[in-house]
């Protein structure tokens, strides 16, 4: 649950980050910046902000805006009917982001899961994304990511997004925002 | 046909434009900047430069770099087997670009086809793309575009790219670059 004033504050903060790095969005996109609060009530720590540029039945493109040290928690994109699950490419545009996927656990990883939620993080193979770096996540594969100390802006190129079908490891998470009036 | 030195000059010029607007690419992407000279021998006027970020069997993302007043000539992406043809979204990141698609002819359009090639331009419905603006082109639809006086950088989000299948209105055009040694 997020209040309208929390939503607007987060939208303002994300919009300022985009402006500061020279990424232009339209007034309507600005107004519709999605704040994925995820229902844990700790947006600064767990959640993310999104500008959806396009989402057709063939492909999708978004800009992900992460506040400093903000974590997008562990999840996967499962198969749905004929779709084998969303495949996505993260390309870091600004800041730094650490991505964790299934595979050999990285020694001394740069990030820790948010305190109190450790039980819901199970993959620890670390990939560092600096500006210009990218990584493609296969369908139906667990992953999570956390921004560095300045935050991060990440372009996501993918097959069709069906956010409501995302499966989070943490059962408390609600992907679709609920806004308190 | 393009010589290696012409190729390198165009790559340098495109790379400098990316740097100047803060779009980071890796050294390998820098080395592989595609210069689509298109076989007409007039790259400054007709052609474009591309950085292909990702092209999977599900989606594709590229950065298109256009020099001042450079034109990407009229073409379409036809159906191939089960694929209804490439669908693509152009999002202007920097500069200005005018896109022409089928539809009512625009009075006093901003651009003219390159001199001597007028016969191969048949659609004149104009769409202006400033930074932050985008437009989605349906599959198998004729389109061409031209950059403004500063050039343009355009993100392309699309279904899978099969450039070798592009159908240009101008039969002289060769989409796949031929490099002279």
Short mmCIF file of C-alpha atoms in Angstrom, two decimals:
data_model
loop_
_atom_site.label_atom_id
_atom_site.label_comp_id
_atom_site.label_asym_id
_atom_site.label_seq_id
_atom_site.Cartn_x
_atom_site.Cartn_y
_atom_site.Cartn_z
CA UNK A 1 0.00 0.00 0.00
CA UNK A 2 1.31 3.44 -0.91
CA UNK A 3 -0.30 6.82 -0.30
CA UNK A 4 -0.78 9.35 -3.09
CA UNK A 5 1.76 11.66 -1.51
CA UNK A 6 4.37 8.87 -1.25
CA UNK A 7 3.66 7.98 -4.86
CA UNK A 8 4.16 11.56 -6.00
CA UNK A 9 7.38 11.95 -4.01
CA UNK A 10 8.81 8.80 -5.58
CA UNK A 11 7.71 9.92 -9.06
CA UNK A 12 9.37 13.31 -8.52
CA UNK A 13 12.58 11.67 -7.37
CA UNK A 14 12.68 9.28 -10.33
CA UNK A 15 11.87 12.08 -12.79
CA UNK A 16 14.71 14.20 -11.40
CA UNK A 17 17.14 11.33 -11.88
CA UNK A 18 16.07 10.99 -15.53
CA UNK A 19 16.45 14.73 -16.10
CA UNK A 20 19.88 14.77 -14.48
CA UNK A 21 21.19 12.18 -16.94
CA UNK A 22 19.51 13.67 -20.00
CA UNK A 23 16.82 11.05 -20.60
CA UNK A 24 13.73 12.83 -21.91
CA UNK A 25 10.22 11.60 -21.26
CA UNK A 26 6.89 13.13 -22.25
CA UNK A 27 4.57 14.88 -19.74
CA UNK A 28 2.21 11.87 -19.90
CA UNK A 29 5.05 9.42 -19.24
CA UNK A 30 6.14 11.68 -16.34
CA UNK A 31 2.65 11.55 -14.87
CA UNK A 32 2.48 7.76 -15.30
CA UNK A 33 5.84 6.82 -13.79
CA UNK A 34 5.08 3.50 -12.13
CA UNK A 35 6.14 3.16 -8.54
CA UNK A 36 6.37 -0.55 -7.71
CA UNK A 37 6.14 -0.34 -3.94
CA UNK A 38 5.54 -4.09 -3.79
CA UNK A 39 3.51 -3.97 -0.58
CA UNK A 40 6.37 -4.19 1.92
CA UNK A 41 6.09 -0.57 3.03
CA UNK A 42 9.80 0.12 2.56
CA UNK A 43 10.06 1.65 -0.91
CA UNK A 44 13.43 3.29 -0.32
CA UNK A 45 14.86 -0.14 0.34
CA UNK A 46 12.67 -2.53 -1.67
CA UNK A 47 10.91 -1.59 -4.89
CA UNK A 48 11.60 0.21 -8.13
CA UNK A 49 10.31 2.90 -10.46
CA UNK A 50 9.48 2.34 -14.13
CA UNK A 51 8.71 4.22 -17.30
CA UNK A 52 7.06 1.85 -19.77
CA UNK A 53 7.88 3.09 -23.26
CA UNK A 54 6.09 0.36 -25.19
CA UNK A 55 4.58 -3.04 -24.44
CA UNK A 56 3.10 -4.84 -27.44
CA UNK A 57 2.24 -8.51 -27.95
CA UNK A 58 5.76 -8.90 -29.43
CA UNK A 59 8.20 -6.79 -27.40
CA UNK A 60 8.51 -4.37 -24.53
CA UNK A 61 10.88 -1.55 -23.53
CA UNK A 62 11.08 0.23 -20.20
CA UNK A 63 13.39 2.48 -18.25
CA UNK A 64 13.98 1.23 -14.68
CA UNK A 65 14.95 3.85 -12.12
CA UNK A 66 16.47 2.63 -8.85
CA UNK A 67 17.11 4.82 -5.85
CA UNK A 68 20.45 4.43 -4.02
CA UNK A 69 20.78 0.86 -2.67
CA UNK A 70 17.17 0.10 -3.65
CA UNK A 71 16.51 -3.60 -4.32
CA UNK A 72 14.18 -5.20 -6.83
CA UNK A 73 13.48 -8.47 -4.99
CA UNK A 74 13.96 -11.99 -6.30
CA UNK A 75 11.43 -13.12 -8.88
CA UNK A 76 10.98 -14.98 -12.15
CA UNK A 77 8.76 -14.67 -15.22
CA UNK A 78 6.96 -18.00 -15.67
CA UNK A 79 5.62 -19.55 -18.90
CA UNK A 80 2.06 -18.50 -19.74
CA UNK A 81 0.15 -20.44 -22.39
CA UNK A 82 2.31 -20.39 -25.56
CA UNK A 83 4.77 -17.89 -24.08
CA UNK A 84 7.86 -19.56 -22.52
CA UNK A 85 8.09 -16.64 -20.08
CA UNK A 86 9.46 -13.15 -20.38
CA UNK A 87 13.06 -12.89 -21.59
CA UNK A 88 14.74 -9.61 -20.70
CA UNK A 89 17.94 -7.68 -21.31
CA UNK A 90 19.08 -5.17 -18.70
CA UNK A 91 21.36 -2.44 -20.00
CA UNK A 92 22.83 -0.07 -17.43
CA UNK A 93 22.58 3.54 -18.61
CA UNK A 94 23.74 5.37 -15.49
CA UNK A 95 24.97 4.54 -12.00
CA UNK A 96 25.72 0.96 -11.10
CA UNK A 97 23.61 -2.10 -10.51
CA UNK A 98 24.44 -5.56 -9.22
CA UNK A 99 22.36 -8.34 -10.65
CA UNK A 100 22.03 -11.77 -9.01
CA UNK A 101 21.05 -14.87 -10.93
CA UNK A 102 21.17 -18.63 -10.49
CA UNK A 103 24.68 -20.08 -10.75
CA UNK A 104 27.81 -20.39 -8.68
CA UNK A 105 27.54 -18.22 -5.58
CA UNK A 106 29.88 -15.21 -5.75
CA UNK A 107 32.33 -14.89 -2.85
CA UNK A 108 32.03 -11.58 -1.02
CA UNK A 109 29.15 -10.22 -3.09
CA UNK A 110 28.71 -6.45 -3.21
CA UNK A 111 25.12 -6.52 -1.95
CA UNK A 112 23.09 -8.06 0.80
CA UNK A 113 19.35 -8.74 0.64
CA UNK A 114 17.30 -6.16 2.57
CA UNK A 115 17.48 -6.86 6.32
CA UNK A 116 14.64 -9.04 7.55
CA UNK A 117 13.96 -10.45 4.06
CA UNK A 118 17.01 -12.72 3.73
CA UNK A 119 14.86 -15.86 3.64
CA UNK A 120 13.42 -14.82 0.30
CA UNK A 121 16.71 -14.46 -1.56
CA UNK A 122 18.13 -17.72 -2.90
CA UNK A 123 20.36 -16.91 -5.93
CA UNK A 124 23.73 -15.23 -5.49
CA UNK A 125 25.69 -15.36 -8.71
CA UNK A 126 26.71 -11.71 -9.10
CA UNK A 127 26.92 -9.68 -12.30
CA UNK A 128 28.12 -6.07 -12.15
CA UNK A 129 26.56 -3.65 -14.59
CA UNK A 130 28.24 -0.32 -15.15
CA UNK A 131 26.99 2.13 -17.81
CA UNK A 132 27.11 0.41 -21.20
CA UNK A 133 27.07 -3.09 -19.71
CA UNK A 134 24.14 -5.42 -20.26
CA UNK A 135 22.97 -8.90 -19.38
CA UNK A 136 20.17 -11.08 -20.76
CA UNK A 137 18.06 -13.13 -18.36
CA UNK A 138 16.46 -16.27 -19.83
CA UNK A 139 12.74 -16.92 -19.24
CA UNK A 140 11.58 -18.40 -15.95
CA UNK A 141 14.94 -17.75 -14.23
CA UNK A 142 15.20 -16.35 -10.68
CA UNK A 143 16.92 -12.97 -10.42
CA UNK A 144 17.12 -9.87 -8.23
CA UNK A 145 19.10 -6.67 -8.39
CA UNK A 146 20.26 -3.78 -6.25
CA UNK A 147 21.53 -0.31 -7.15
CA UNK A 148 24.82 1.18 -5.99
CA UNK A 149 25.22 4.23 -3.77
CA UNK A 150 24.08 6.75 -6.42
CA UNK A 151 21.14 4.68 -7.66
CA UNK A 152 20.89 3.44 -11.24
CA UNK A 153 19.03 3.84 -14.50
CA UNK A 154 18.63 0.65 -16.49
CA UNK A 155 17.01 0.15 -19.90
CA UNK A 156 15.03 -3.06 -20.10
CA UNK A 157 14.48 -4.61 -23.53
CA UNK A 158 12.28 -7.70 -23.43
CA UNK A 159 9.55 -9.88 -24.82
CA UNK A 160 6.02 -8.89 -23.80
CA UNK A 161 5.63 -7.87 -20.13
CA UNK A 162 2.91 -9.48 -18.05
CA UNK A 163 3.86 -8.00 -14.68
CA UNK A 164 0.82 -9.40 -12.93
CA UNK A 165 2.19 -12.91 -13.54
CA UNK A 166 5.64 -12.32 -12.02
CA UNK A 167 6.41 -14.87 -9.30
CA UNK A 168 8.27 -13.40 -6.32
CA UNK A 169 10.09 -15.65 -3.85
CA UNK A 170 8.73 -13.49 -0.99
CA UNK A 171 5.03 -14.36 -0.62
CA UNK A 172 4.31 -11.00 1.05
CA UNK A 173 5.01 -9.12 -2.18
CA UNK A 174 2.23 -7.57 -4.28
CA UNK A 175 3.53 -6.66 -7.73
CA UNK A 176 0.58 -4.49 -8.76
CA UNK A 177 0.54 -1.25 -6.71
CA UNK A 178 -2.33 -0.57 -4.32
CA UNK A 179 -2.81 3.16 -3.81
CA UNK A 180 -4.45 4.49 -0.64
CA UNK A 181 -6.82 7.42 -1.26
CA UNK B 1 30.66 -0.34 -51.36
CA UNK B 2 32.54 1.42 -48.60
CA UNK B 3 36.27 1.53 -47.96
CA UNK B 4 37.75 0.64 -44.58
CA UNK B 5 38.83 4.22 -44.03
CA UNK B 6 35.34 5.56 -44.83
CA UNK B 7 33.90 2.95 -42.46
CA UNK B 8 36.23 4.01 -39.66
CA UNK B 9 35.52 7.69 -40.19
CA UNK B 10 31.78 7.08 -39.97
CA UNK B 11 32.22 4.89 -36.88
CA UNK B 12 34.31 7.62 -35.22
CA UNK B 13 31.71 10.24 -36.02
CA UNK B 14 28.84 8.11 -34.68
CA UNK B 15 30.79 7.21 -31.54
CA UNK B 16 31.51 10.89 -30.85
CA UNK B 17 27.81 11.69 -31.10
CA UNK B 18 27.00 8.97 -28.57
CA UNK B 19 29.69 10.22 -26.20
CA UNK B 20 28.48 13.81 -26.51
CA UNK B 21 25.00 12.88 -25.33
CA UNK B 22 26.16 10.52 -22.56
CA UNK B 23 25.20 7.17 -24.12
CA UNK B 24 27.82 4.63 -23.08
CA UNK B 25 28.77 1.67 -25.23
CA UNK B 26 31.42 -0.99 -24.66
CA UNK B 27 34.73 -1.11 -26.58
CA UNK B 28 33.42 -4.10 -28.57
CA UNK B 29 30.20 -2.28 -29.46
CA UNK B 30 32.31 0.72 -30.46
CA UNK B 31 34.40 -1.47 -32.76
CA UNK B 32 31.28 -3.05 -34.26
CA UNK B 33 29.26 0.09 -34.99
CA UNK B 34 27.42 -0.84 -38.16
CA UNK B 35 27.66 1.63 -41.00
CA UNK B 36 24.77 0.98 -43.39
CA UNK B 37 26.17 2.65 -46.48
CA UNK B 38 23.47 0.99 -48.57
CA UNK B 39 25.49 0.89 -51.76
CA UNK B 40 24.61 4.34 -53.09
CA UNK B 41 28.03 5.84 -52.37
CA UNK B 42 26.58 8.87 -50.58
CA UNK B 43 26.69 7.93 -46.91
CA UNK B 44 26.50 11.51 -45.62
CA UNK B 45 23.18 11.85 -47.39
CA UNK B 46 21.76 8.32 -47.50
CA UNK B 47 22.46 5.67 -44.88
CA UNK B 48 22.64 5.28 -41.14
CA UNK B 49 24.80 4.02 -38.31
CA UNK B 50 23.68 1.42 -35.78
CA UNK B 51 24.69 -0.10 -32.48
CA UNK B 52 22.86 -3.41 -32.06
CA UNK B 53 22.43 -4.00 -28.32
CA UNK B 54 20.56 -7.28 -28.55
CA UNK B 55 18.77 -9.28 -31.24
CA UNK B 56 17.17 -12.51 -30.03
CA UNK B 57 14.48 -14.68 -31.60
CA UNK B 58 11.95 -12.65 -29.55
CA UNK B 59 13.03 -9.00 -29.50
CA UNK B 60 15.69 -6.56 -30.63
CA UNK B 61 17.07 -3.23 -29.43
CA UNK B 62 19.39 -0.88 -31.28
CA UNK B 63 20.63 2.67 -31.17
CA UNK B 64 20.37 4.44 -34.54
CA UNK B 65 22.75 7.33 -35.13
CA UNK B 66 21.95 9.70 -37.97
CA UNK B 67 24.29 12.39 -39.23
CA UNK B 68 22.84 15.86 -39.99
CA UNK B 69 20.16 15.58 -42.71
CA UNK B 70 21.06 11.91 -43.30
CA UNK B 71 18.19 9.84 -44.70
CA UNK B 72 17.31 6.21 -44.07
CA UNK B 73 15.55 5.42 -47.33
CA UNK B 74 12.07 4.02 -47.81
CA UNK B 75 11.66 0.36 -46.94
CA UNK B 76 9.43 -2.19 -45.24
CA UNK B 77 9.89 -5.35 -43.20
CA UNK B 78 7.94 -8.12 -44.93
CA UNK B 79 6.42 -11.26 -43.39
CA UNK B 80 8.81 -14.21 -43.24
CA UNK B 81 7.42 -17.69 -42.53
CA UNK B 82 5.46 -17.41 -39.24
CA UNK B 83 6.70 -13.88 -38.56
CA UNK B 84 4.23 -11.18 -39.76
CA UNK B 85 7.22 -8.86 -40.30
CA UNK B 86 9.26 -6.72 -37.99
CA UNK B 87 7.32 -4.28 -35.82
CA UNK B 88 9.40 -1.41 -34.49
CA UNK B 89 9.18 1.55 -32.14
CA UNK B 90 11.42 4.56 -32.78
CA UNK B 91 12.13 6.70 -29.72
CA UNK B 92 14.05 9.90 -30.30
CA UNK B 93 16.77 10.34 -27.68
CA UNK B 94 18.59 13.37 -29.04
CA UNK B 95 18.32 15.77 -31.98
CA UNK B 96 15.29 15.62 -34.20
CA UNK B 97 14.03 13.18 -36.78
CA UNK B 98 11.20 13.31 -39.26
CA UNK B 99 9.55 10.01 -40.01
CA UNK B 100 7.41 9.39 -43.10
CA UNK B 101 4.80 6.64 -43.27
CA UNK B 102 1.80 5.74 -45.41
CA UNK B 103 -1.22 7.98 -44.84
CA UNK B 104 -2.41 11.43 -45.80
CA UNK B 105 0.38 13.40 -47.41
CA UNK B 106 1.62 16.22 -45.16
CA UNK B 107 1.49 19.71 -46.68
CA UNK B 108 4.87 21.44 -46.70
CA UNK B 109 6.82 18.53 -45.20
CA UNK B 110 10.08 19.36 -43.42
CA UNK B 111 12.20 17.01 -45.55
CA UNK B 112 12.76 16.15 -49.16
CA UNK B 113 14.03 12.82 -50.45
CA UNK B 114 17.72 12.92 -51.41
CA UNK B 115 18.16 14.60 -54.80
CA UNK B 116 18.15 12.16 -57.67
CA UNK B 117 16.33 9.48 -55.65
CA UNK B 118 12.87 11.06 -55.58
CA UNK B 119 11.36 8.22 -57.62
CA UNK B 120 11.97 5.80 -54.77
CA UNK B 121 10.06 7.72 -52.11
CA UNK B 122 6.29 7.15 -52.14
CA UNK B 123 4.95 7.79 -48.59
CA UNK B 124 4.76 11.31 -47.18
CA UNK B 125 2.72 11.33 -43.99
CA UNK B 126 5.07 13.19 -41.63
CA UNK B 127 5.69 12.49 -37.95
CA UNK B 128 8.07 14.75 -36.01
CA UNK B 129 10.10 13.10 -33.28
CA UNK B 130 11.81 15.31 -30.72
CA UNK B 131 13.66 13.84 -27.72
CA UNK B 132 11.21 11.74 -25.71
CA UNK B 133 8.81 11.27 -28.61
CA UNK B 134 8.23 7.85 -30.11
CA UNK B 135 6.24 6.16 -32.86
CA UNK B 136 5.48 2.50 -33.58
CA UNK B 137 5.55 1.25 -37.16
CA UNK B 138 3.38 -1.78 -37.91
CA UNK B 139 4.88 -4.75 -39.78
CA UNK B 140 5.21 -4.61 -43.56
CA UNK B 141 4.57 -0.84 -43.69
CA UNK B 142 6.60 1.51 -45.88
CA UNK B 143 8.58 4.16 -43.99
CA UNK B 144 11.64 6.39 -44.29
CA UNK B 145 13.21 8.99 -42.03
CA UNK B 146 15.59 11.91 -42.09
CA UNK B 147 17.53 13.65 -39.32
CA UNK B 148 17.43 17.37 -38.59
CA UNK B 149 20.36 19.79 -38.87
CA UNK B 150 22.20 18.43 -35.81
CA UNK B 151 21.63 14.76 -36.61
CA UNK B 152 19.69 12.44 -34.32
CA UNK B 153 20.02 9.50 -31.97
CA UNK B 154 17.03 7.17 -31.96
CA UNK B 155 16.44 4.07 -29.85
CA UNK B 156 14.77 1.30 -31.79
CA UNK B 157 12.78 -1.30 -29.84
CA UNK B 158 11.40 -4.08 -32.04
CA UNK B 159 10.59 -7.68 -32.72
CA UNK B 160 13.47 -9.75 -34.13
CA UNK B 161 15.56 -7.97 -36.79
CA UNK B 162 16.23 -9.73 -40.08
CA UNK B 163 17.94 -6.86 -41.88
CA UNK B 164 18.85 -8.96 -44.90
CA UNK B 165 15.11 -9.29 -45.66
CA UNK B 166 14.31 -5.57 -45.65
CA UNK B 167 12.65 -4.49 -48.88
CA UNK B 168 13.76 -1.08 -50.11
CA UNK B 169 11.76 0.84 -52.70
CA UNK B 170 15.02 1.79 -54.44
CA UNK B 171 16.28 -1.32 -56.24
CA UNK B 172 19.86 0.00 -56.22
CA UNK B 173 20.10 -0.35 -52.45
CA UNK B 174 22.14 -3.09 -50.79
CA UNK B 175 21.24 -3.37 -47.10
CA UNK B 176 24.18 -5.54 -46.08
CA UNK B 177 27.41 -3.52 -46.23
CA UNK B 178 30.10 -4.48 -48.72
CA UNK B 179 33.54 -3.40 -47.52
CA UNK B 180 36.38 -2.80 -49.97
CA UNK B 181 39.76 -4.01 -48.74
#
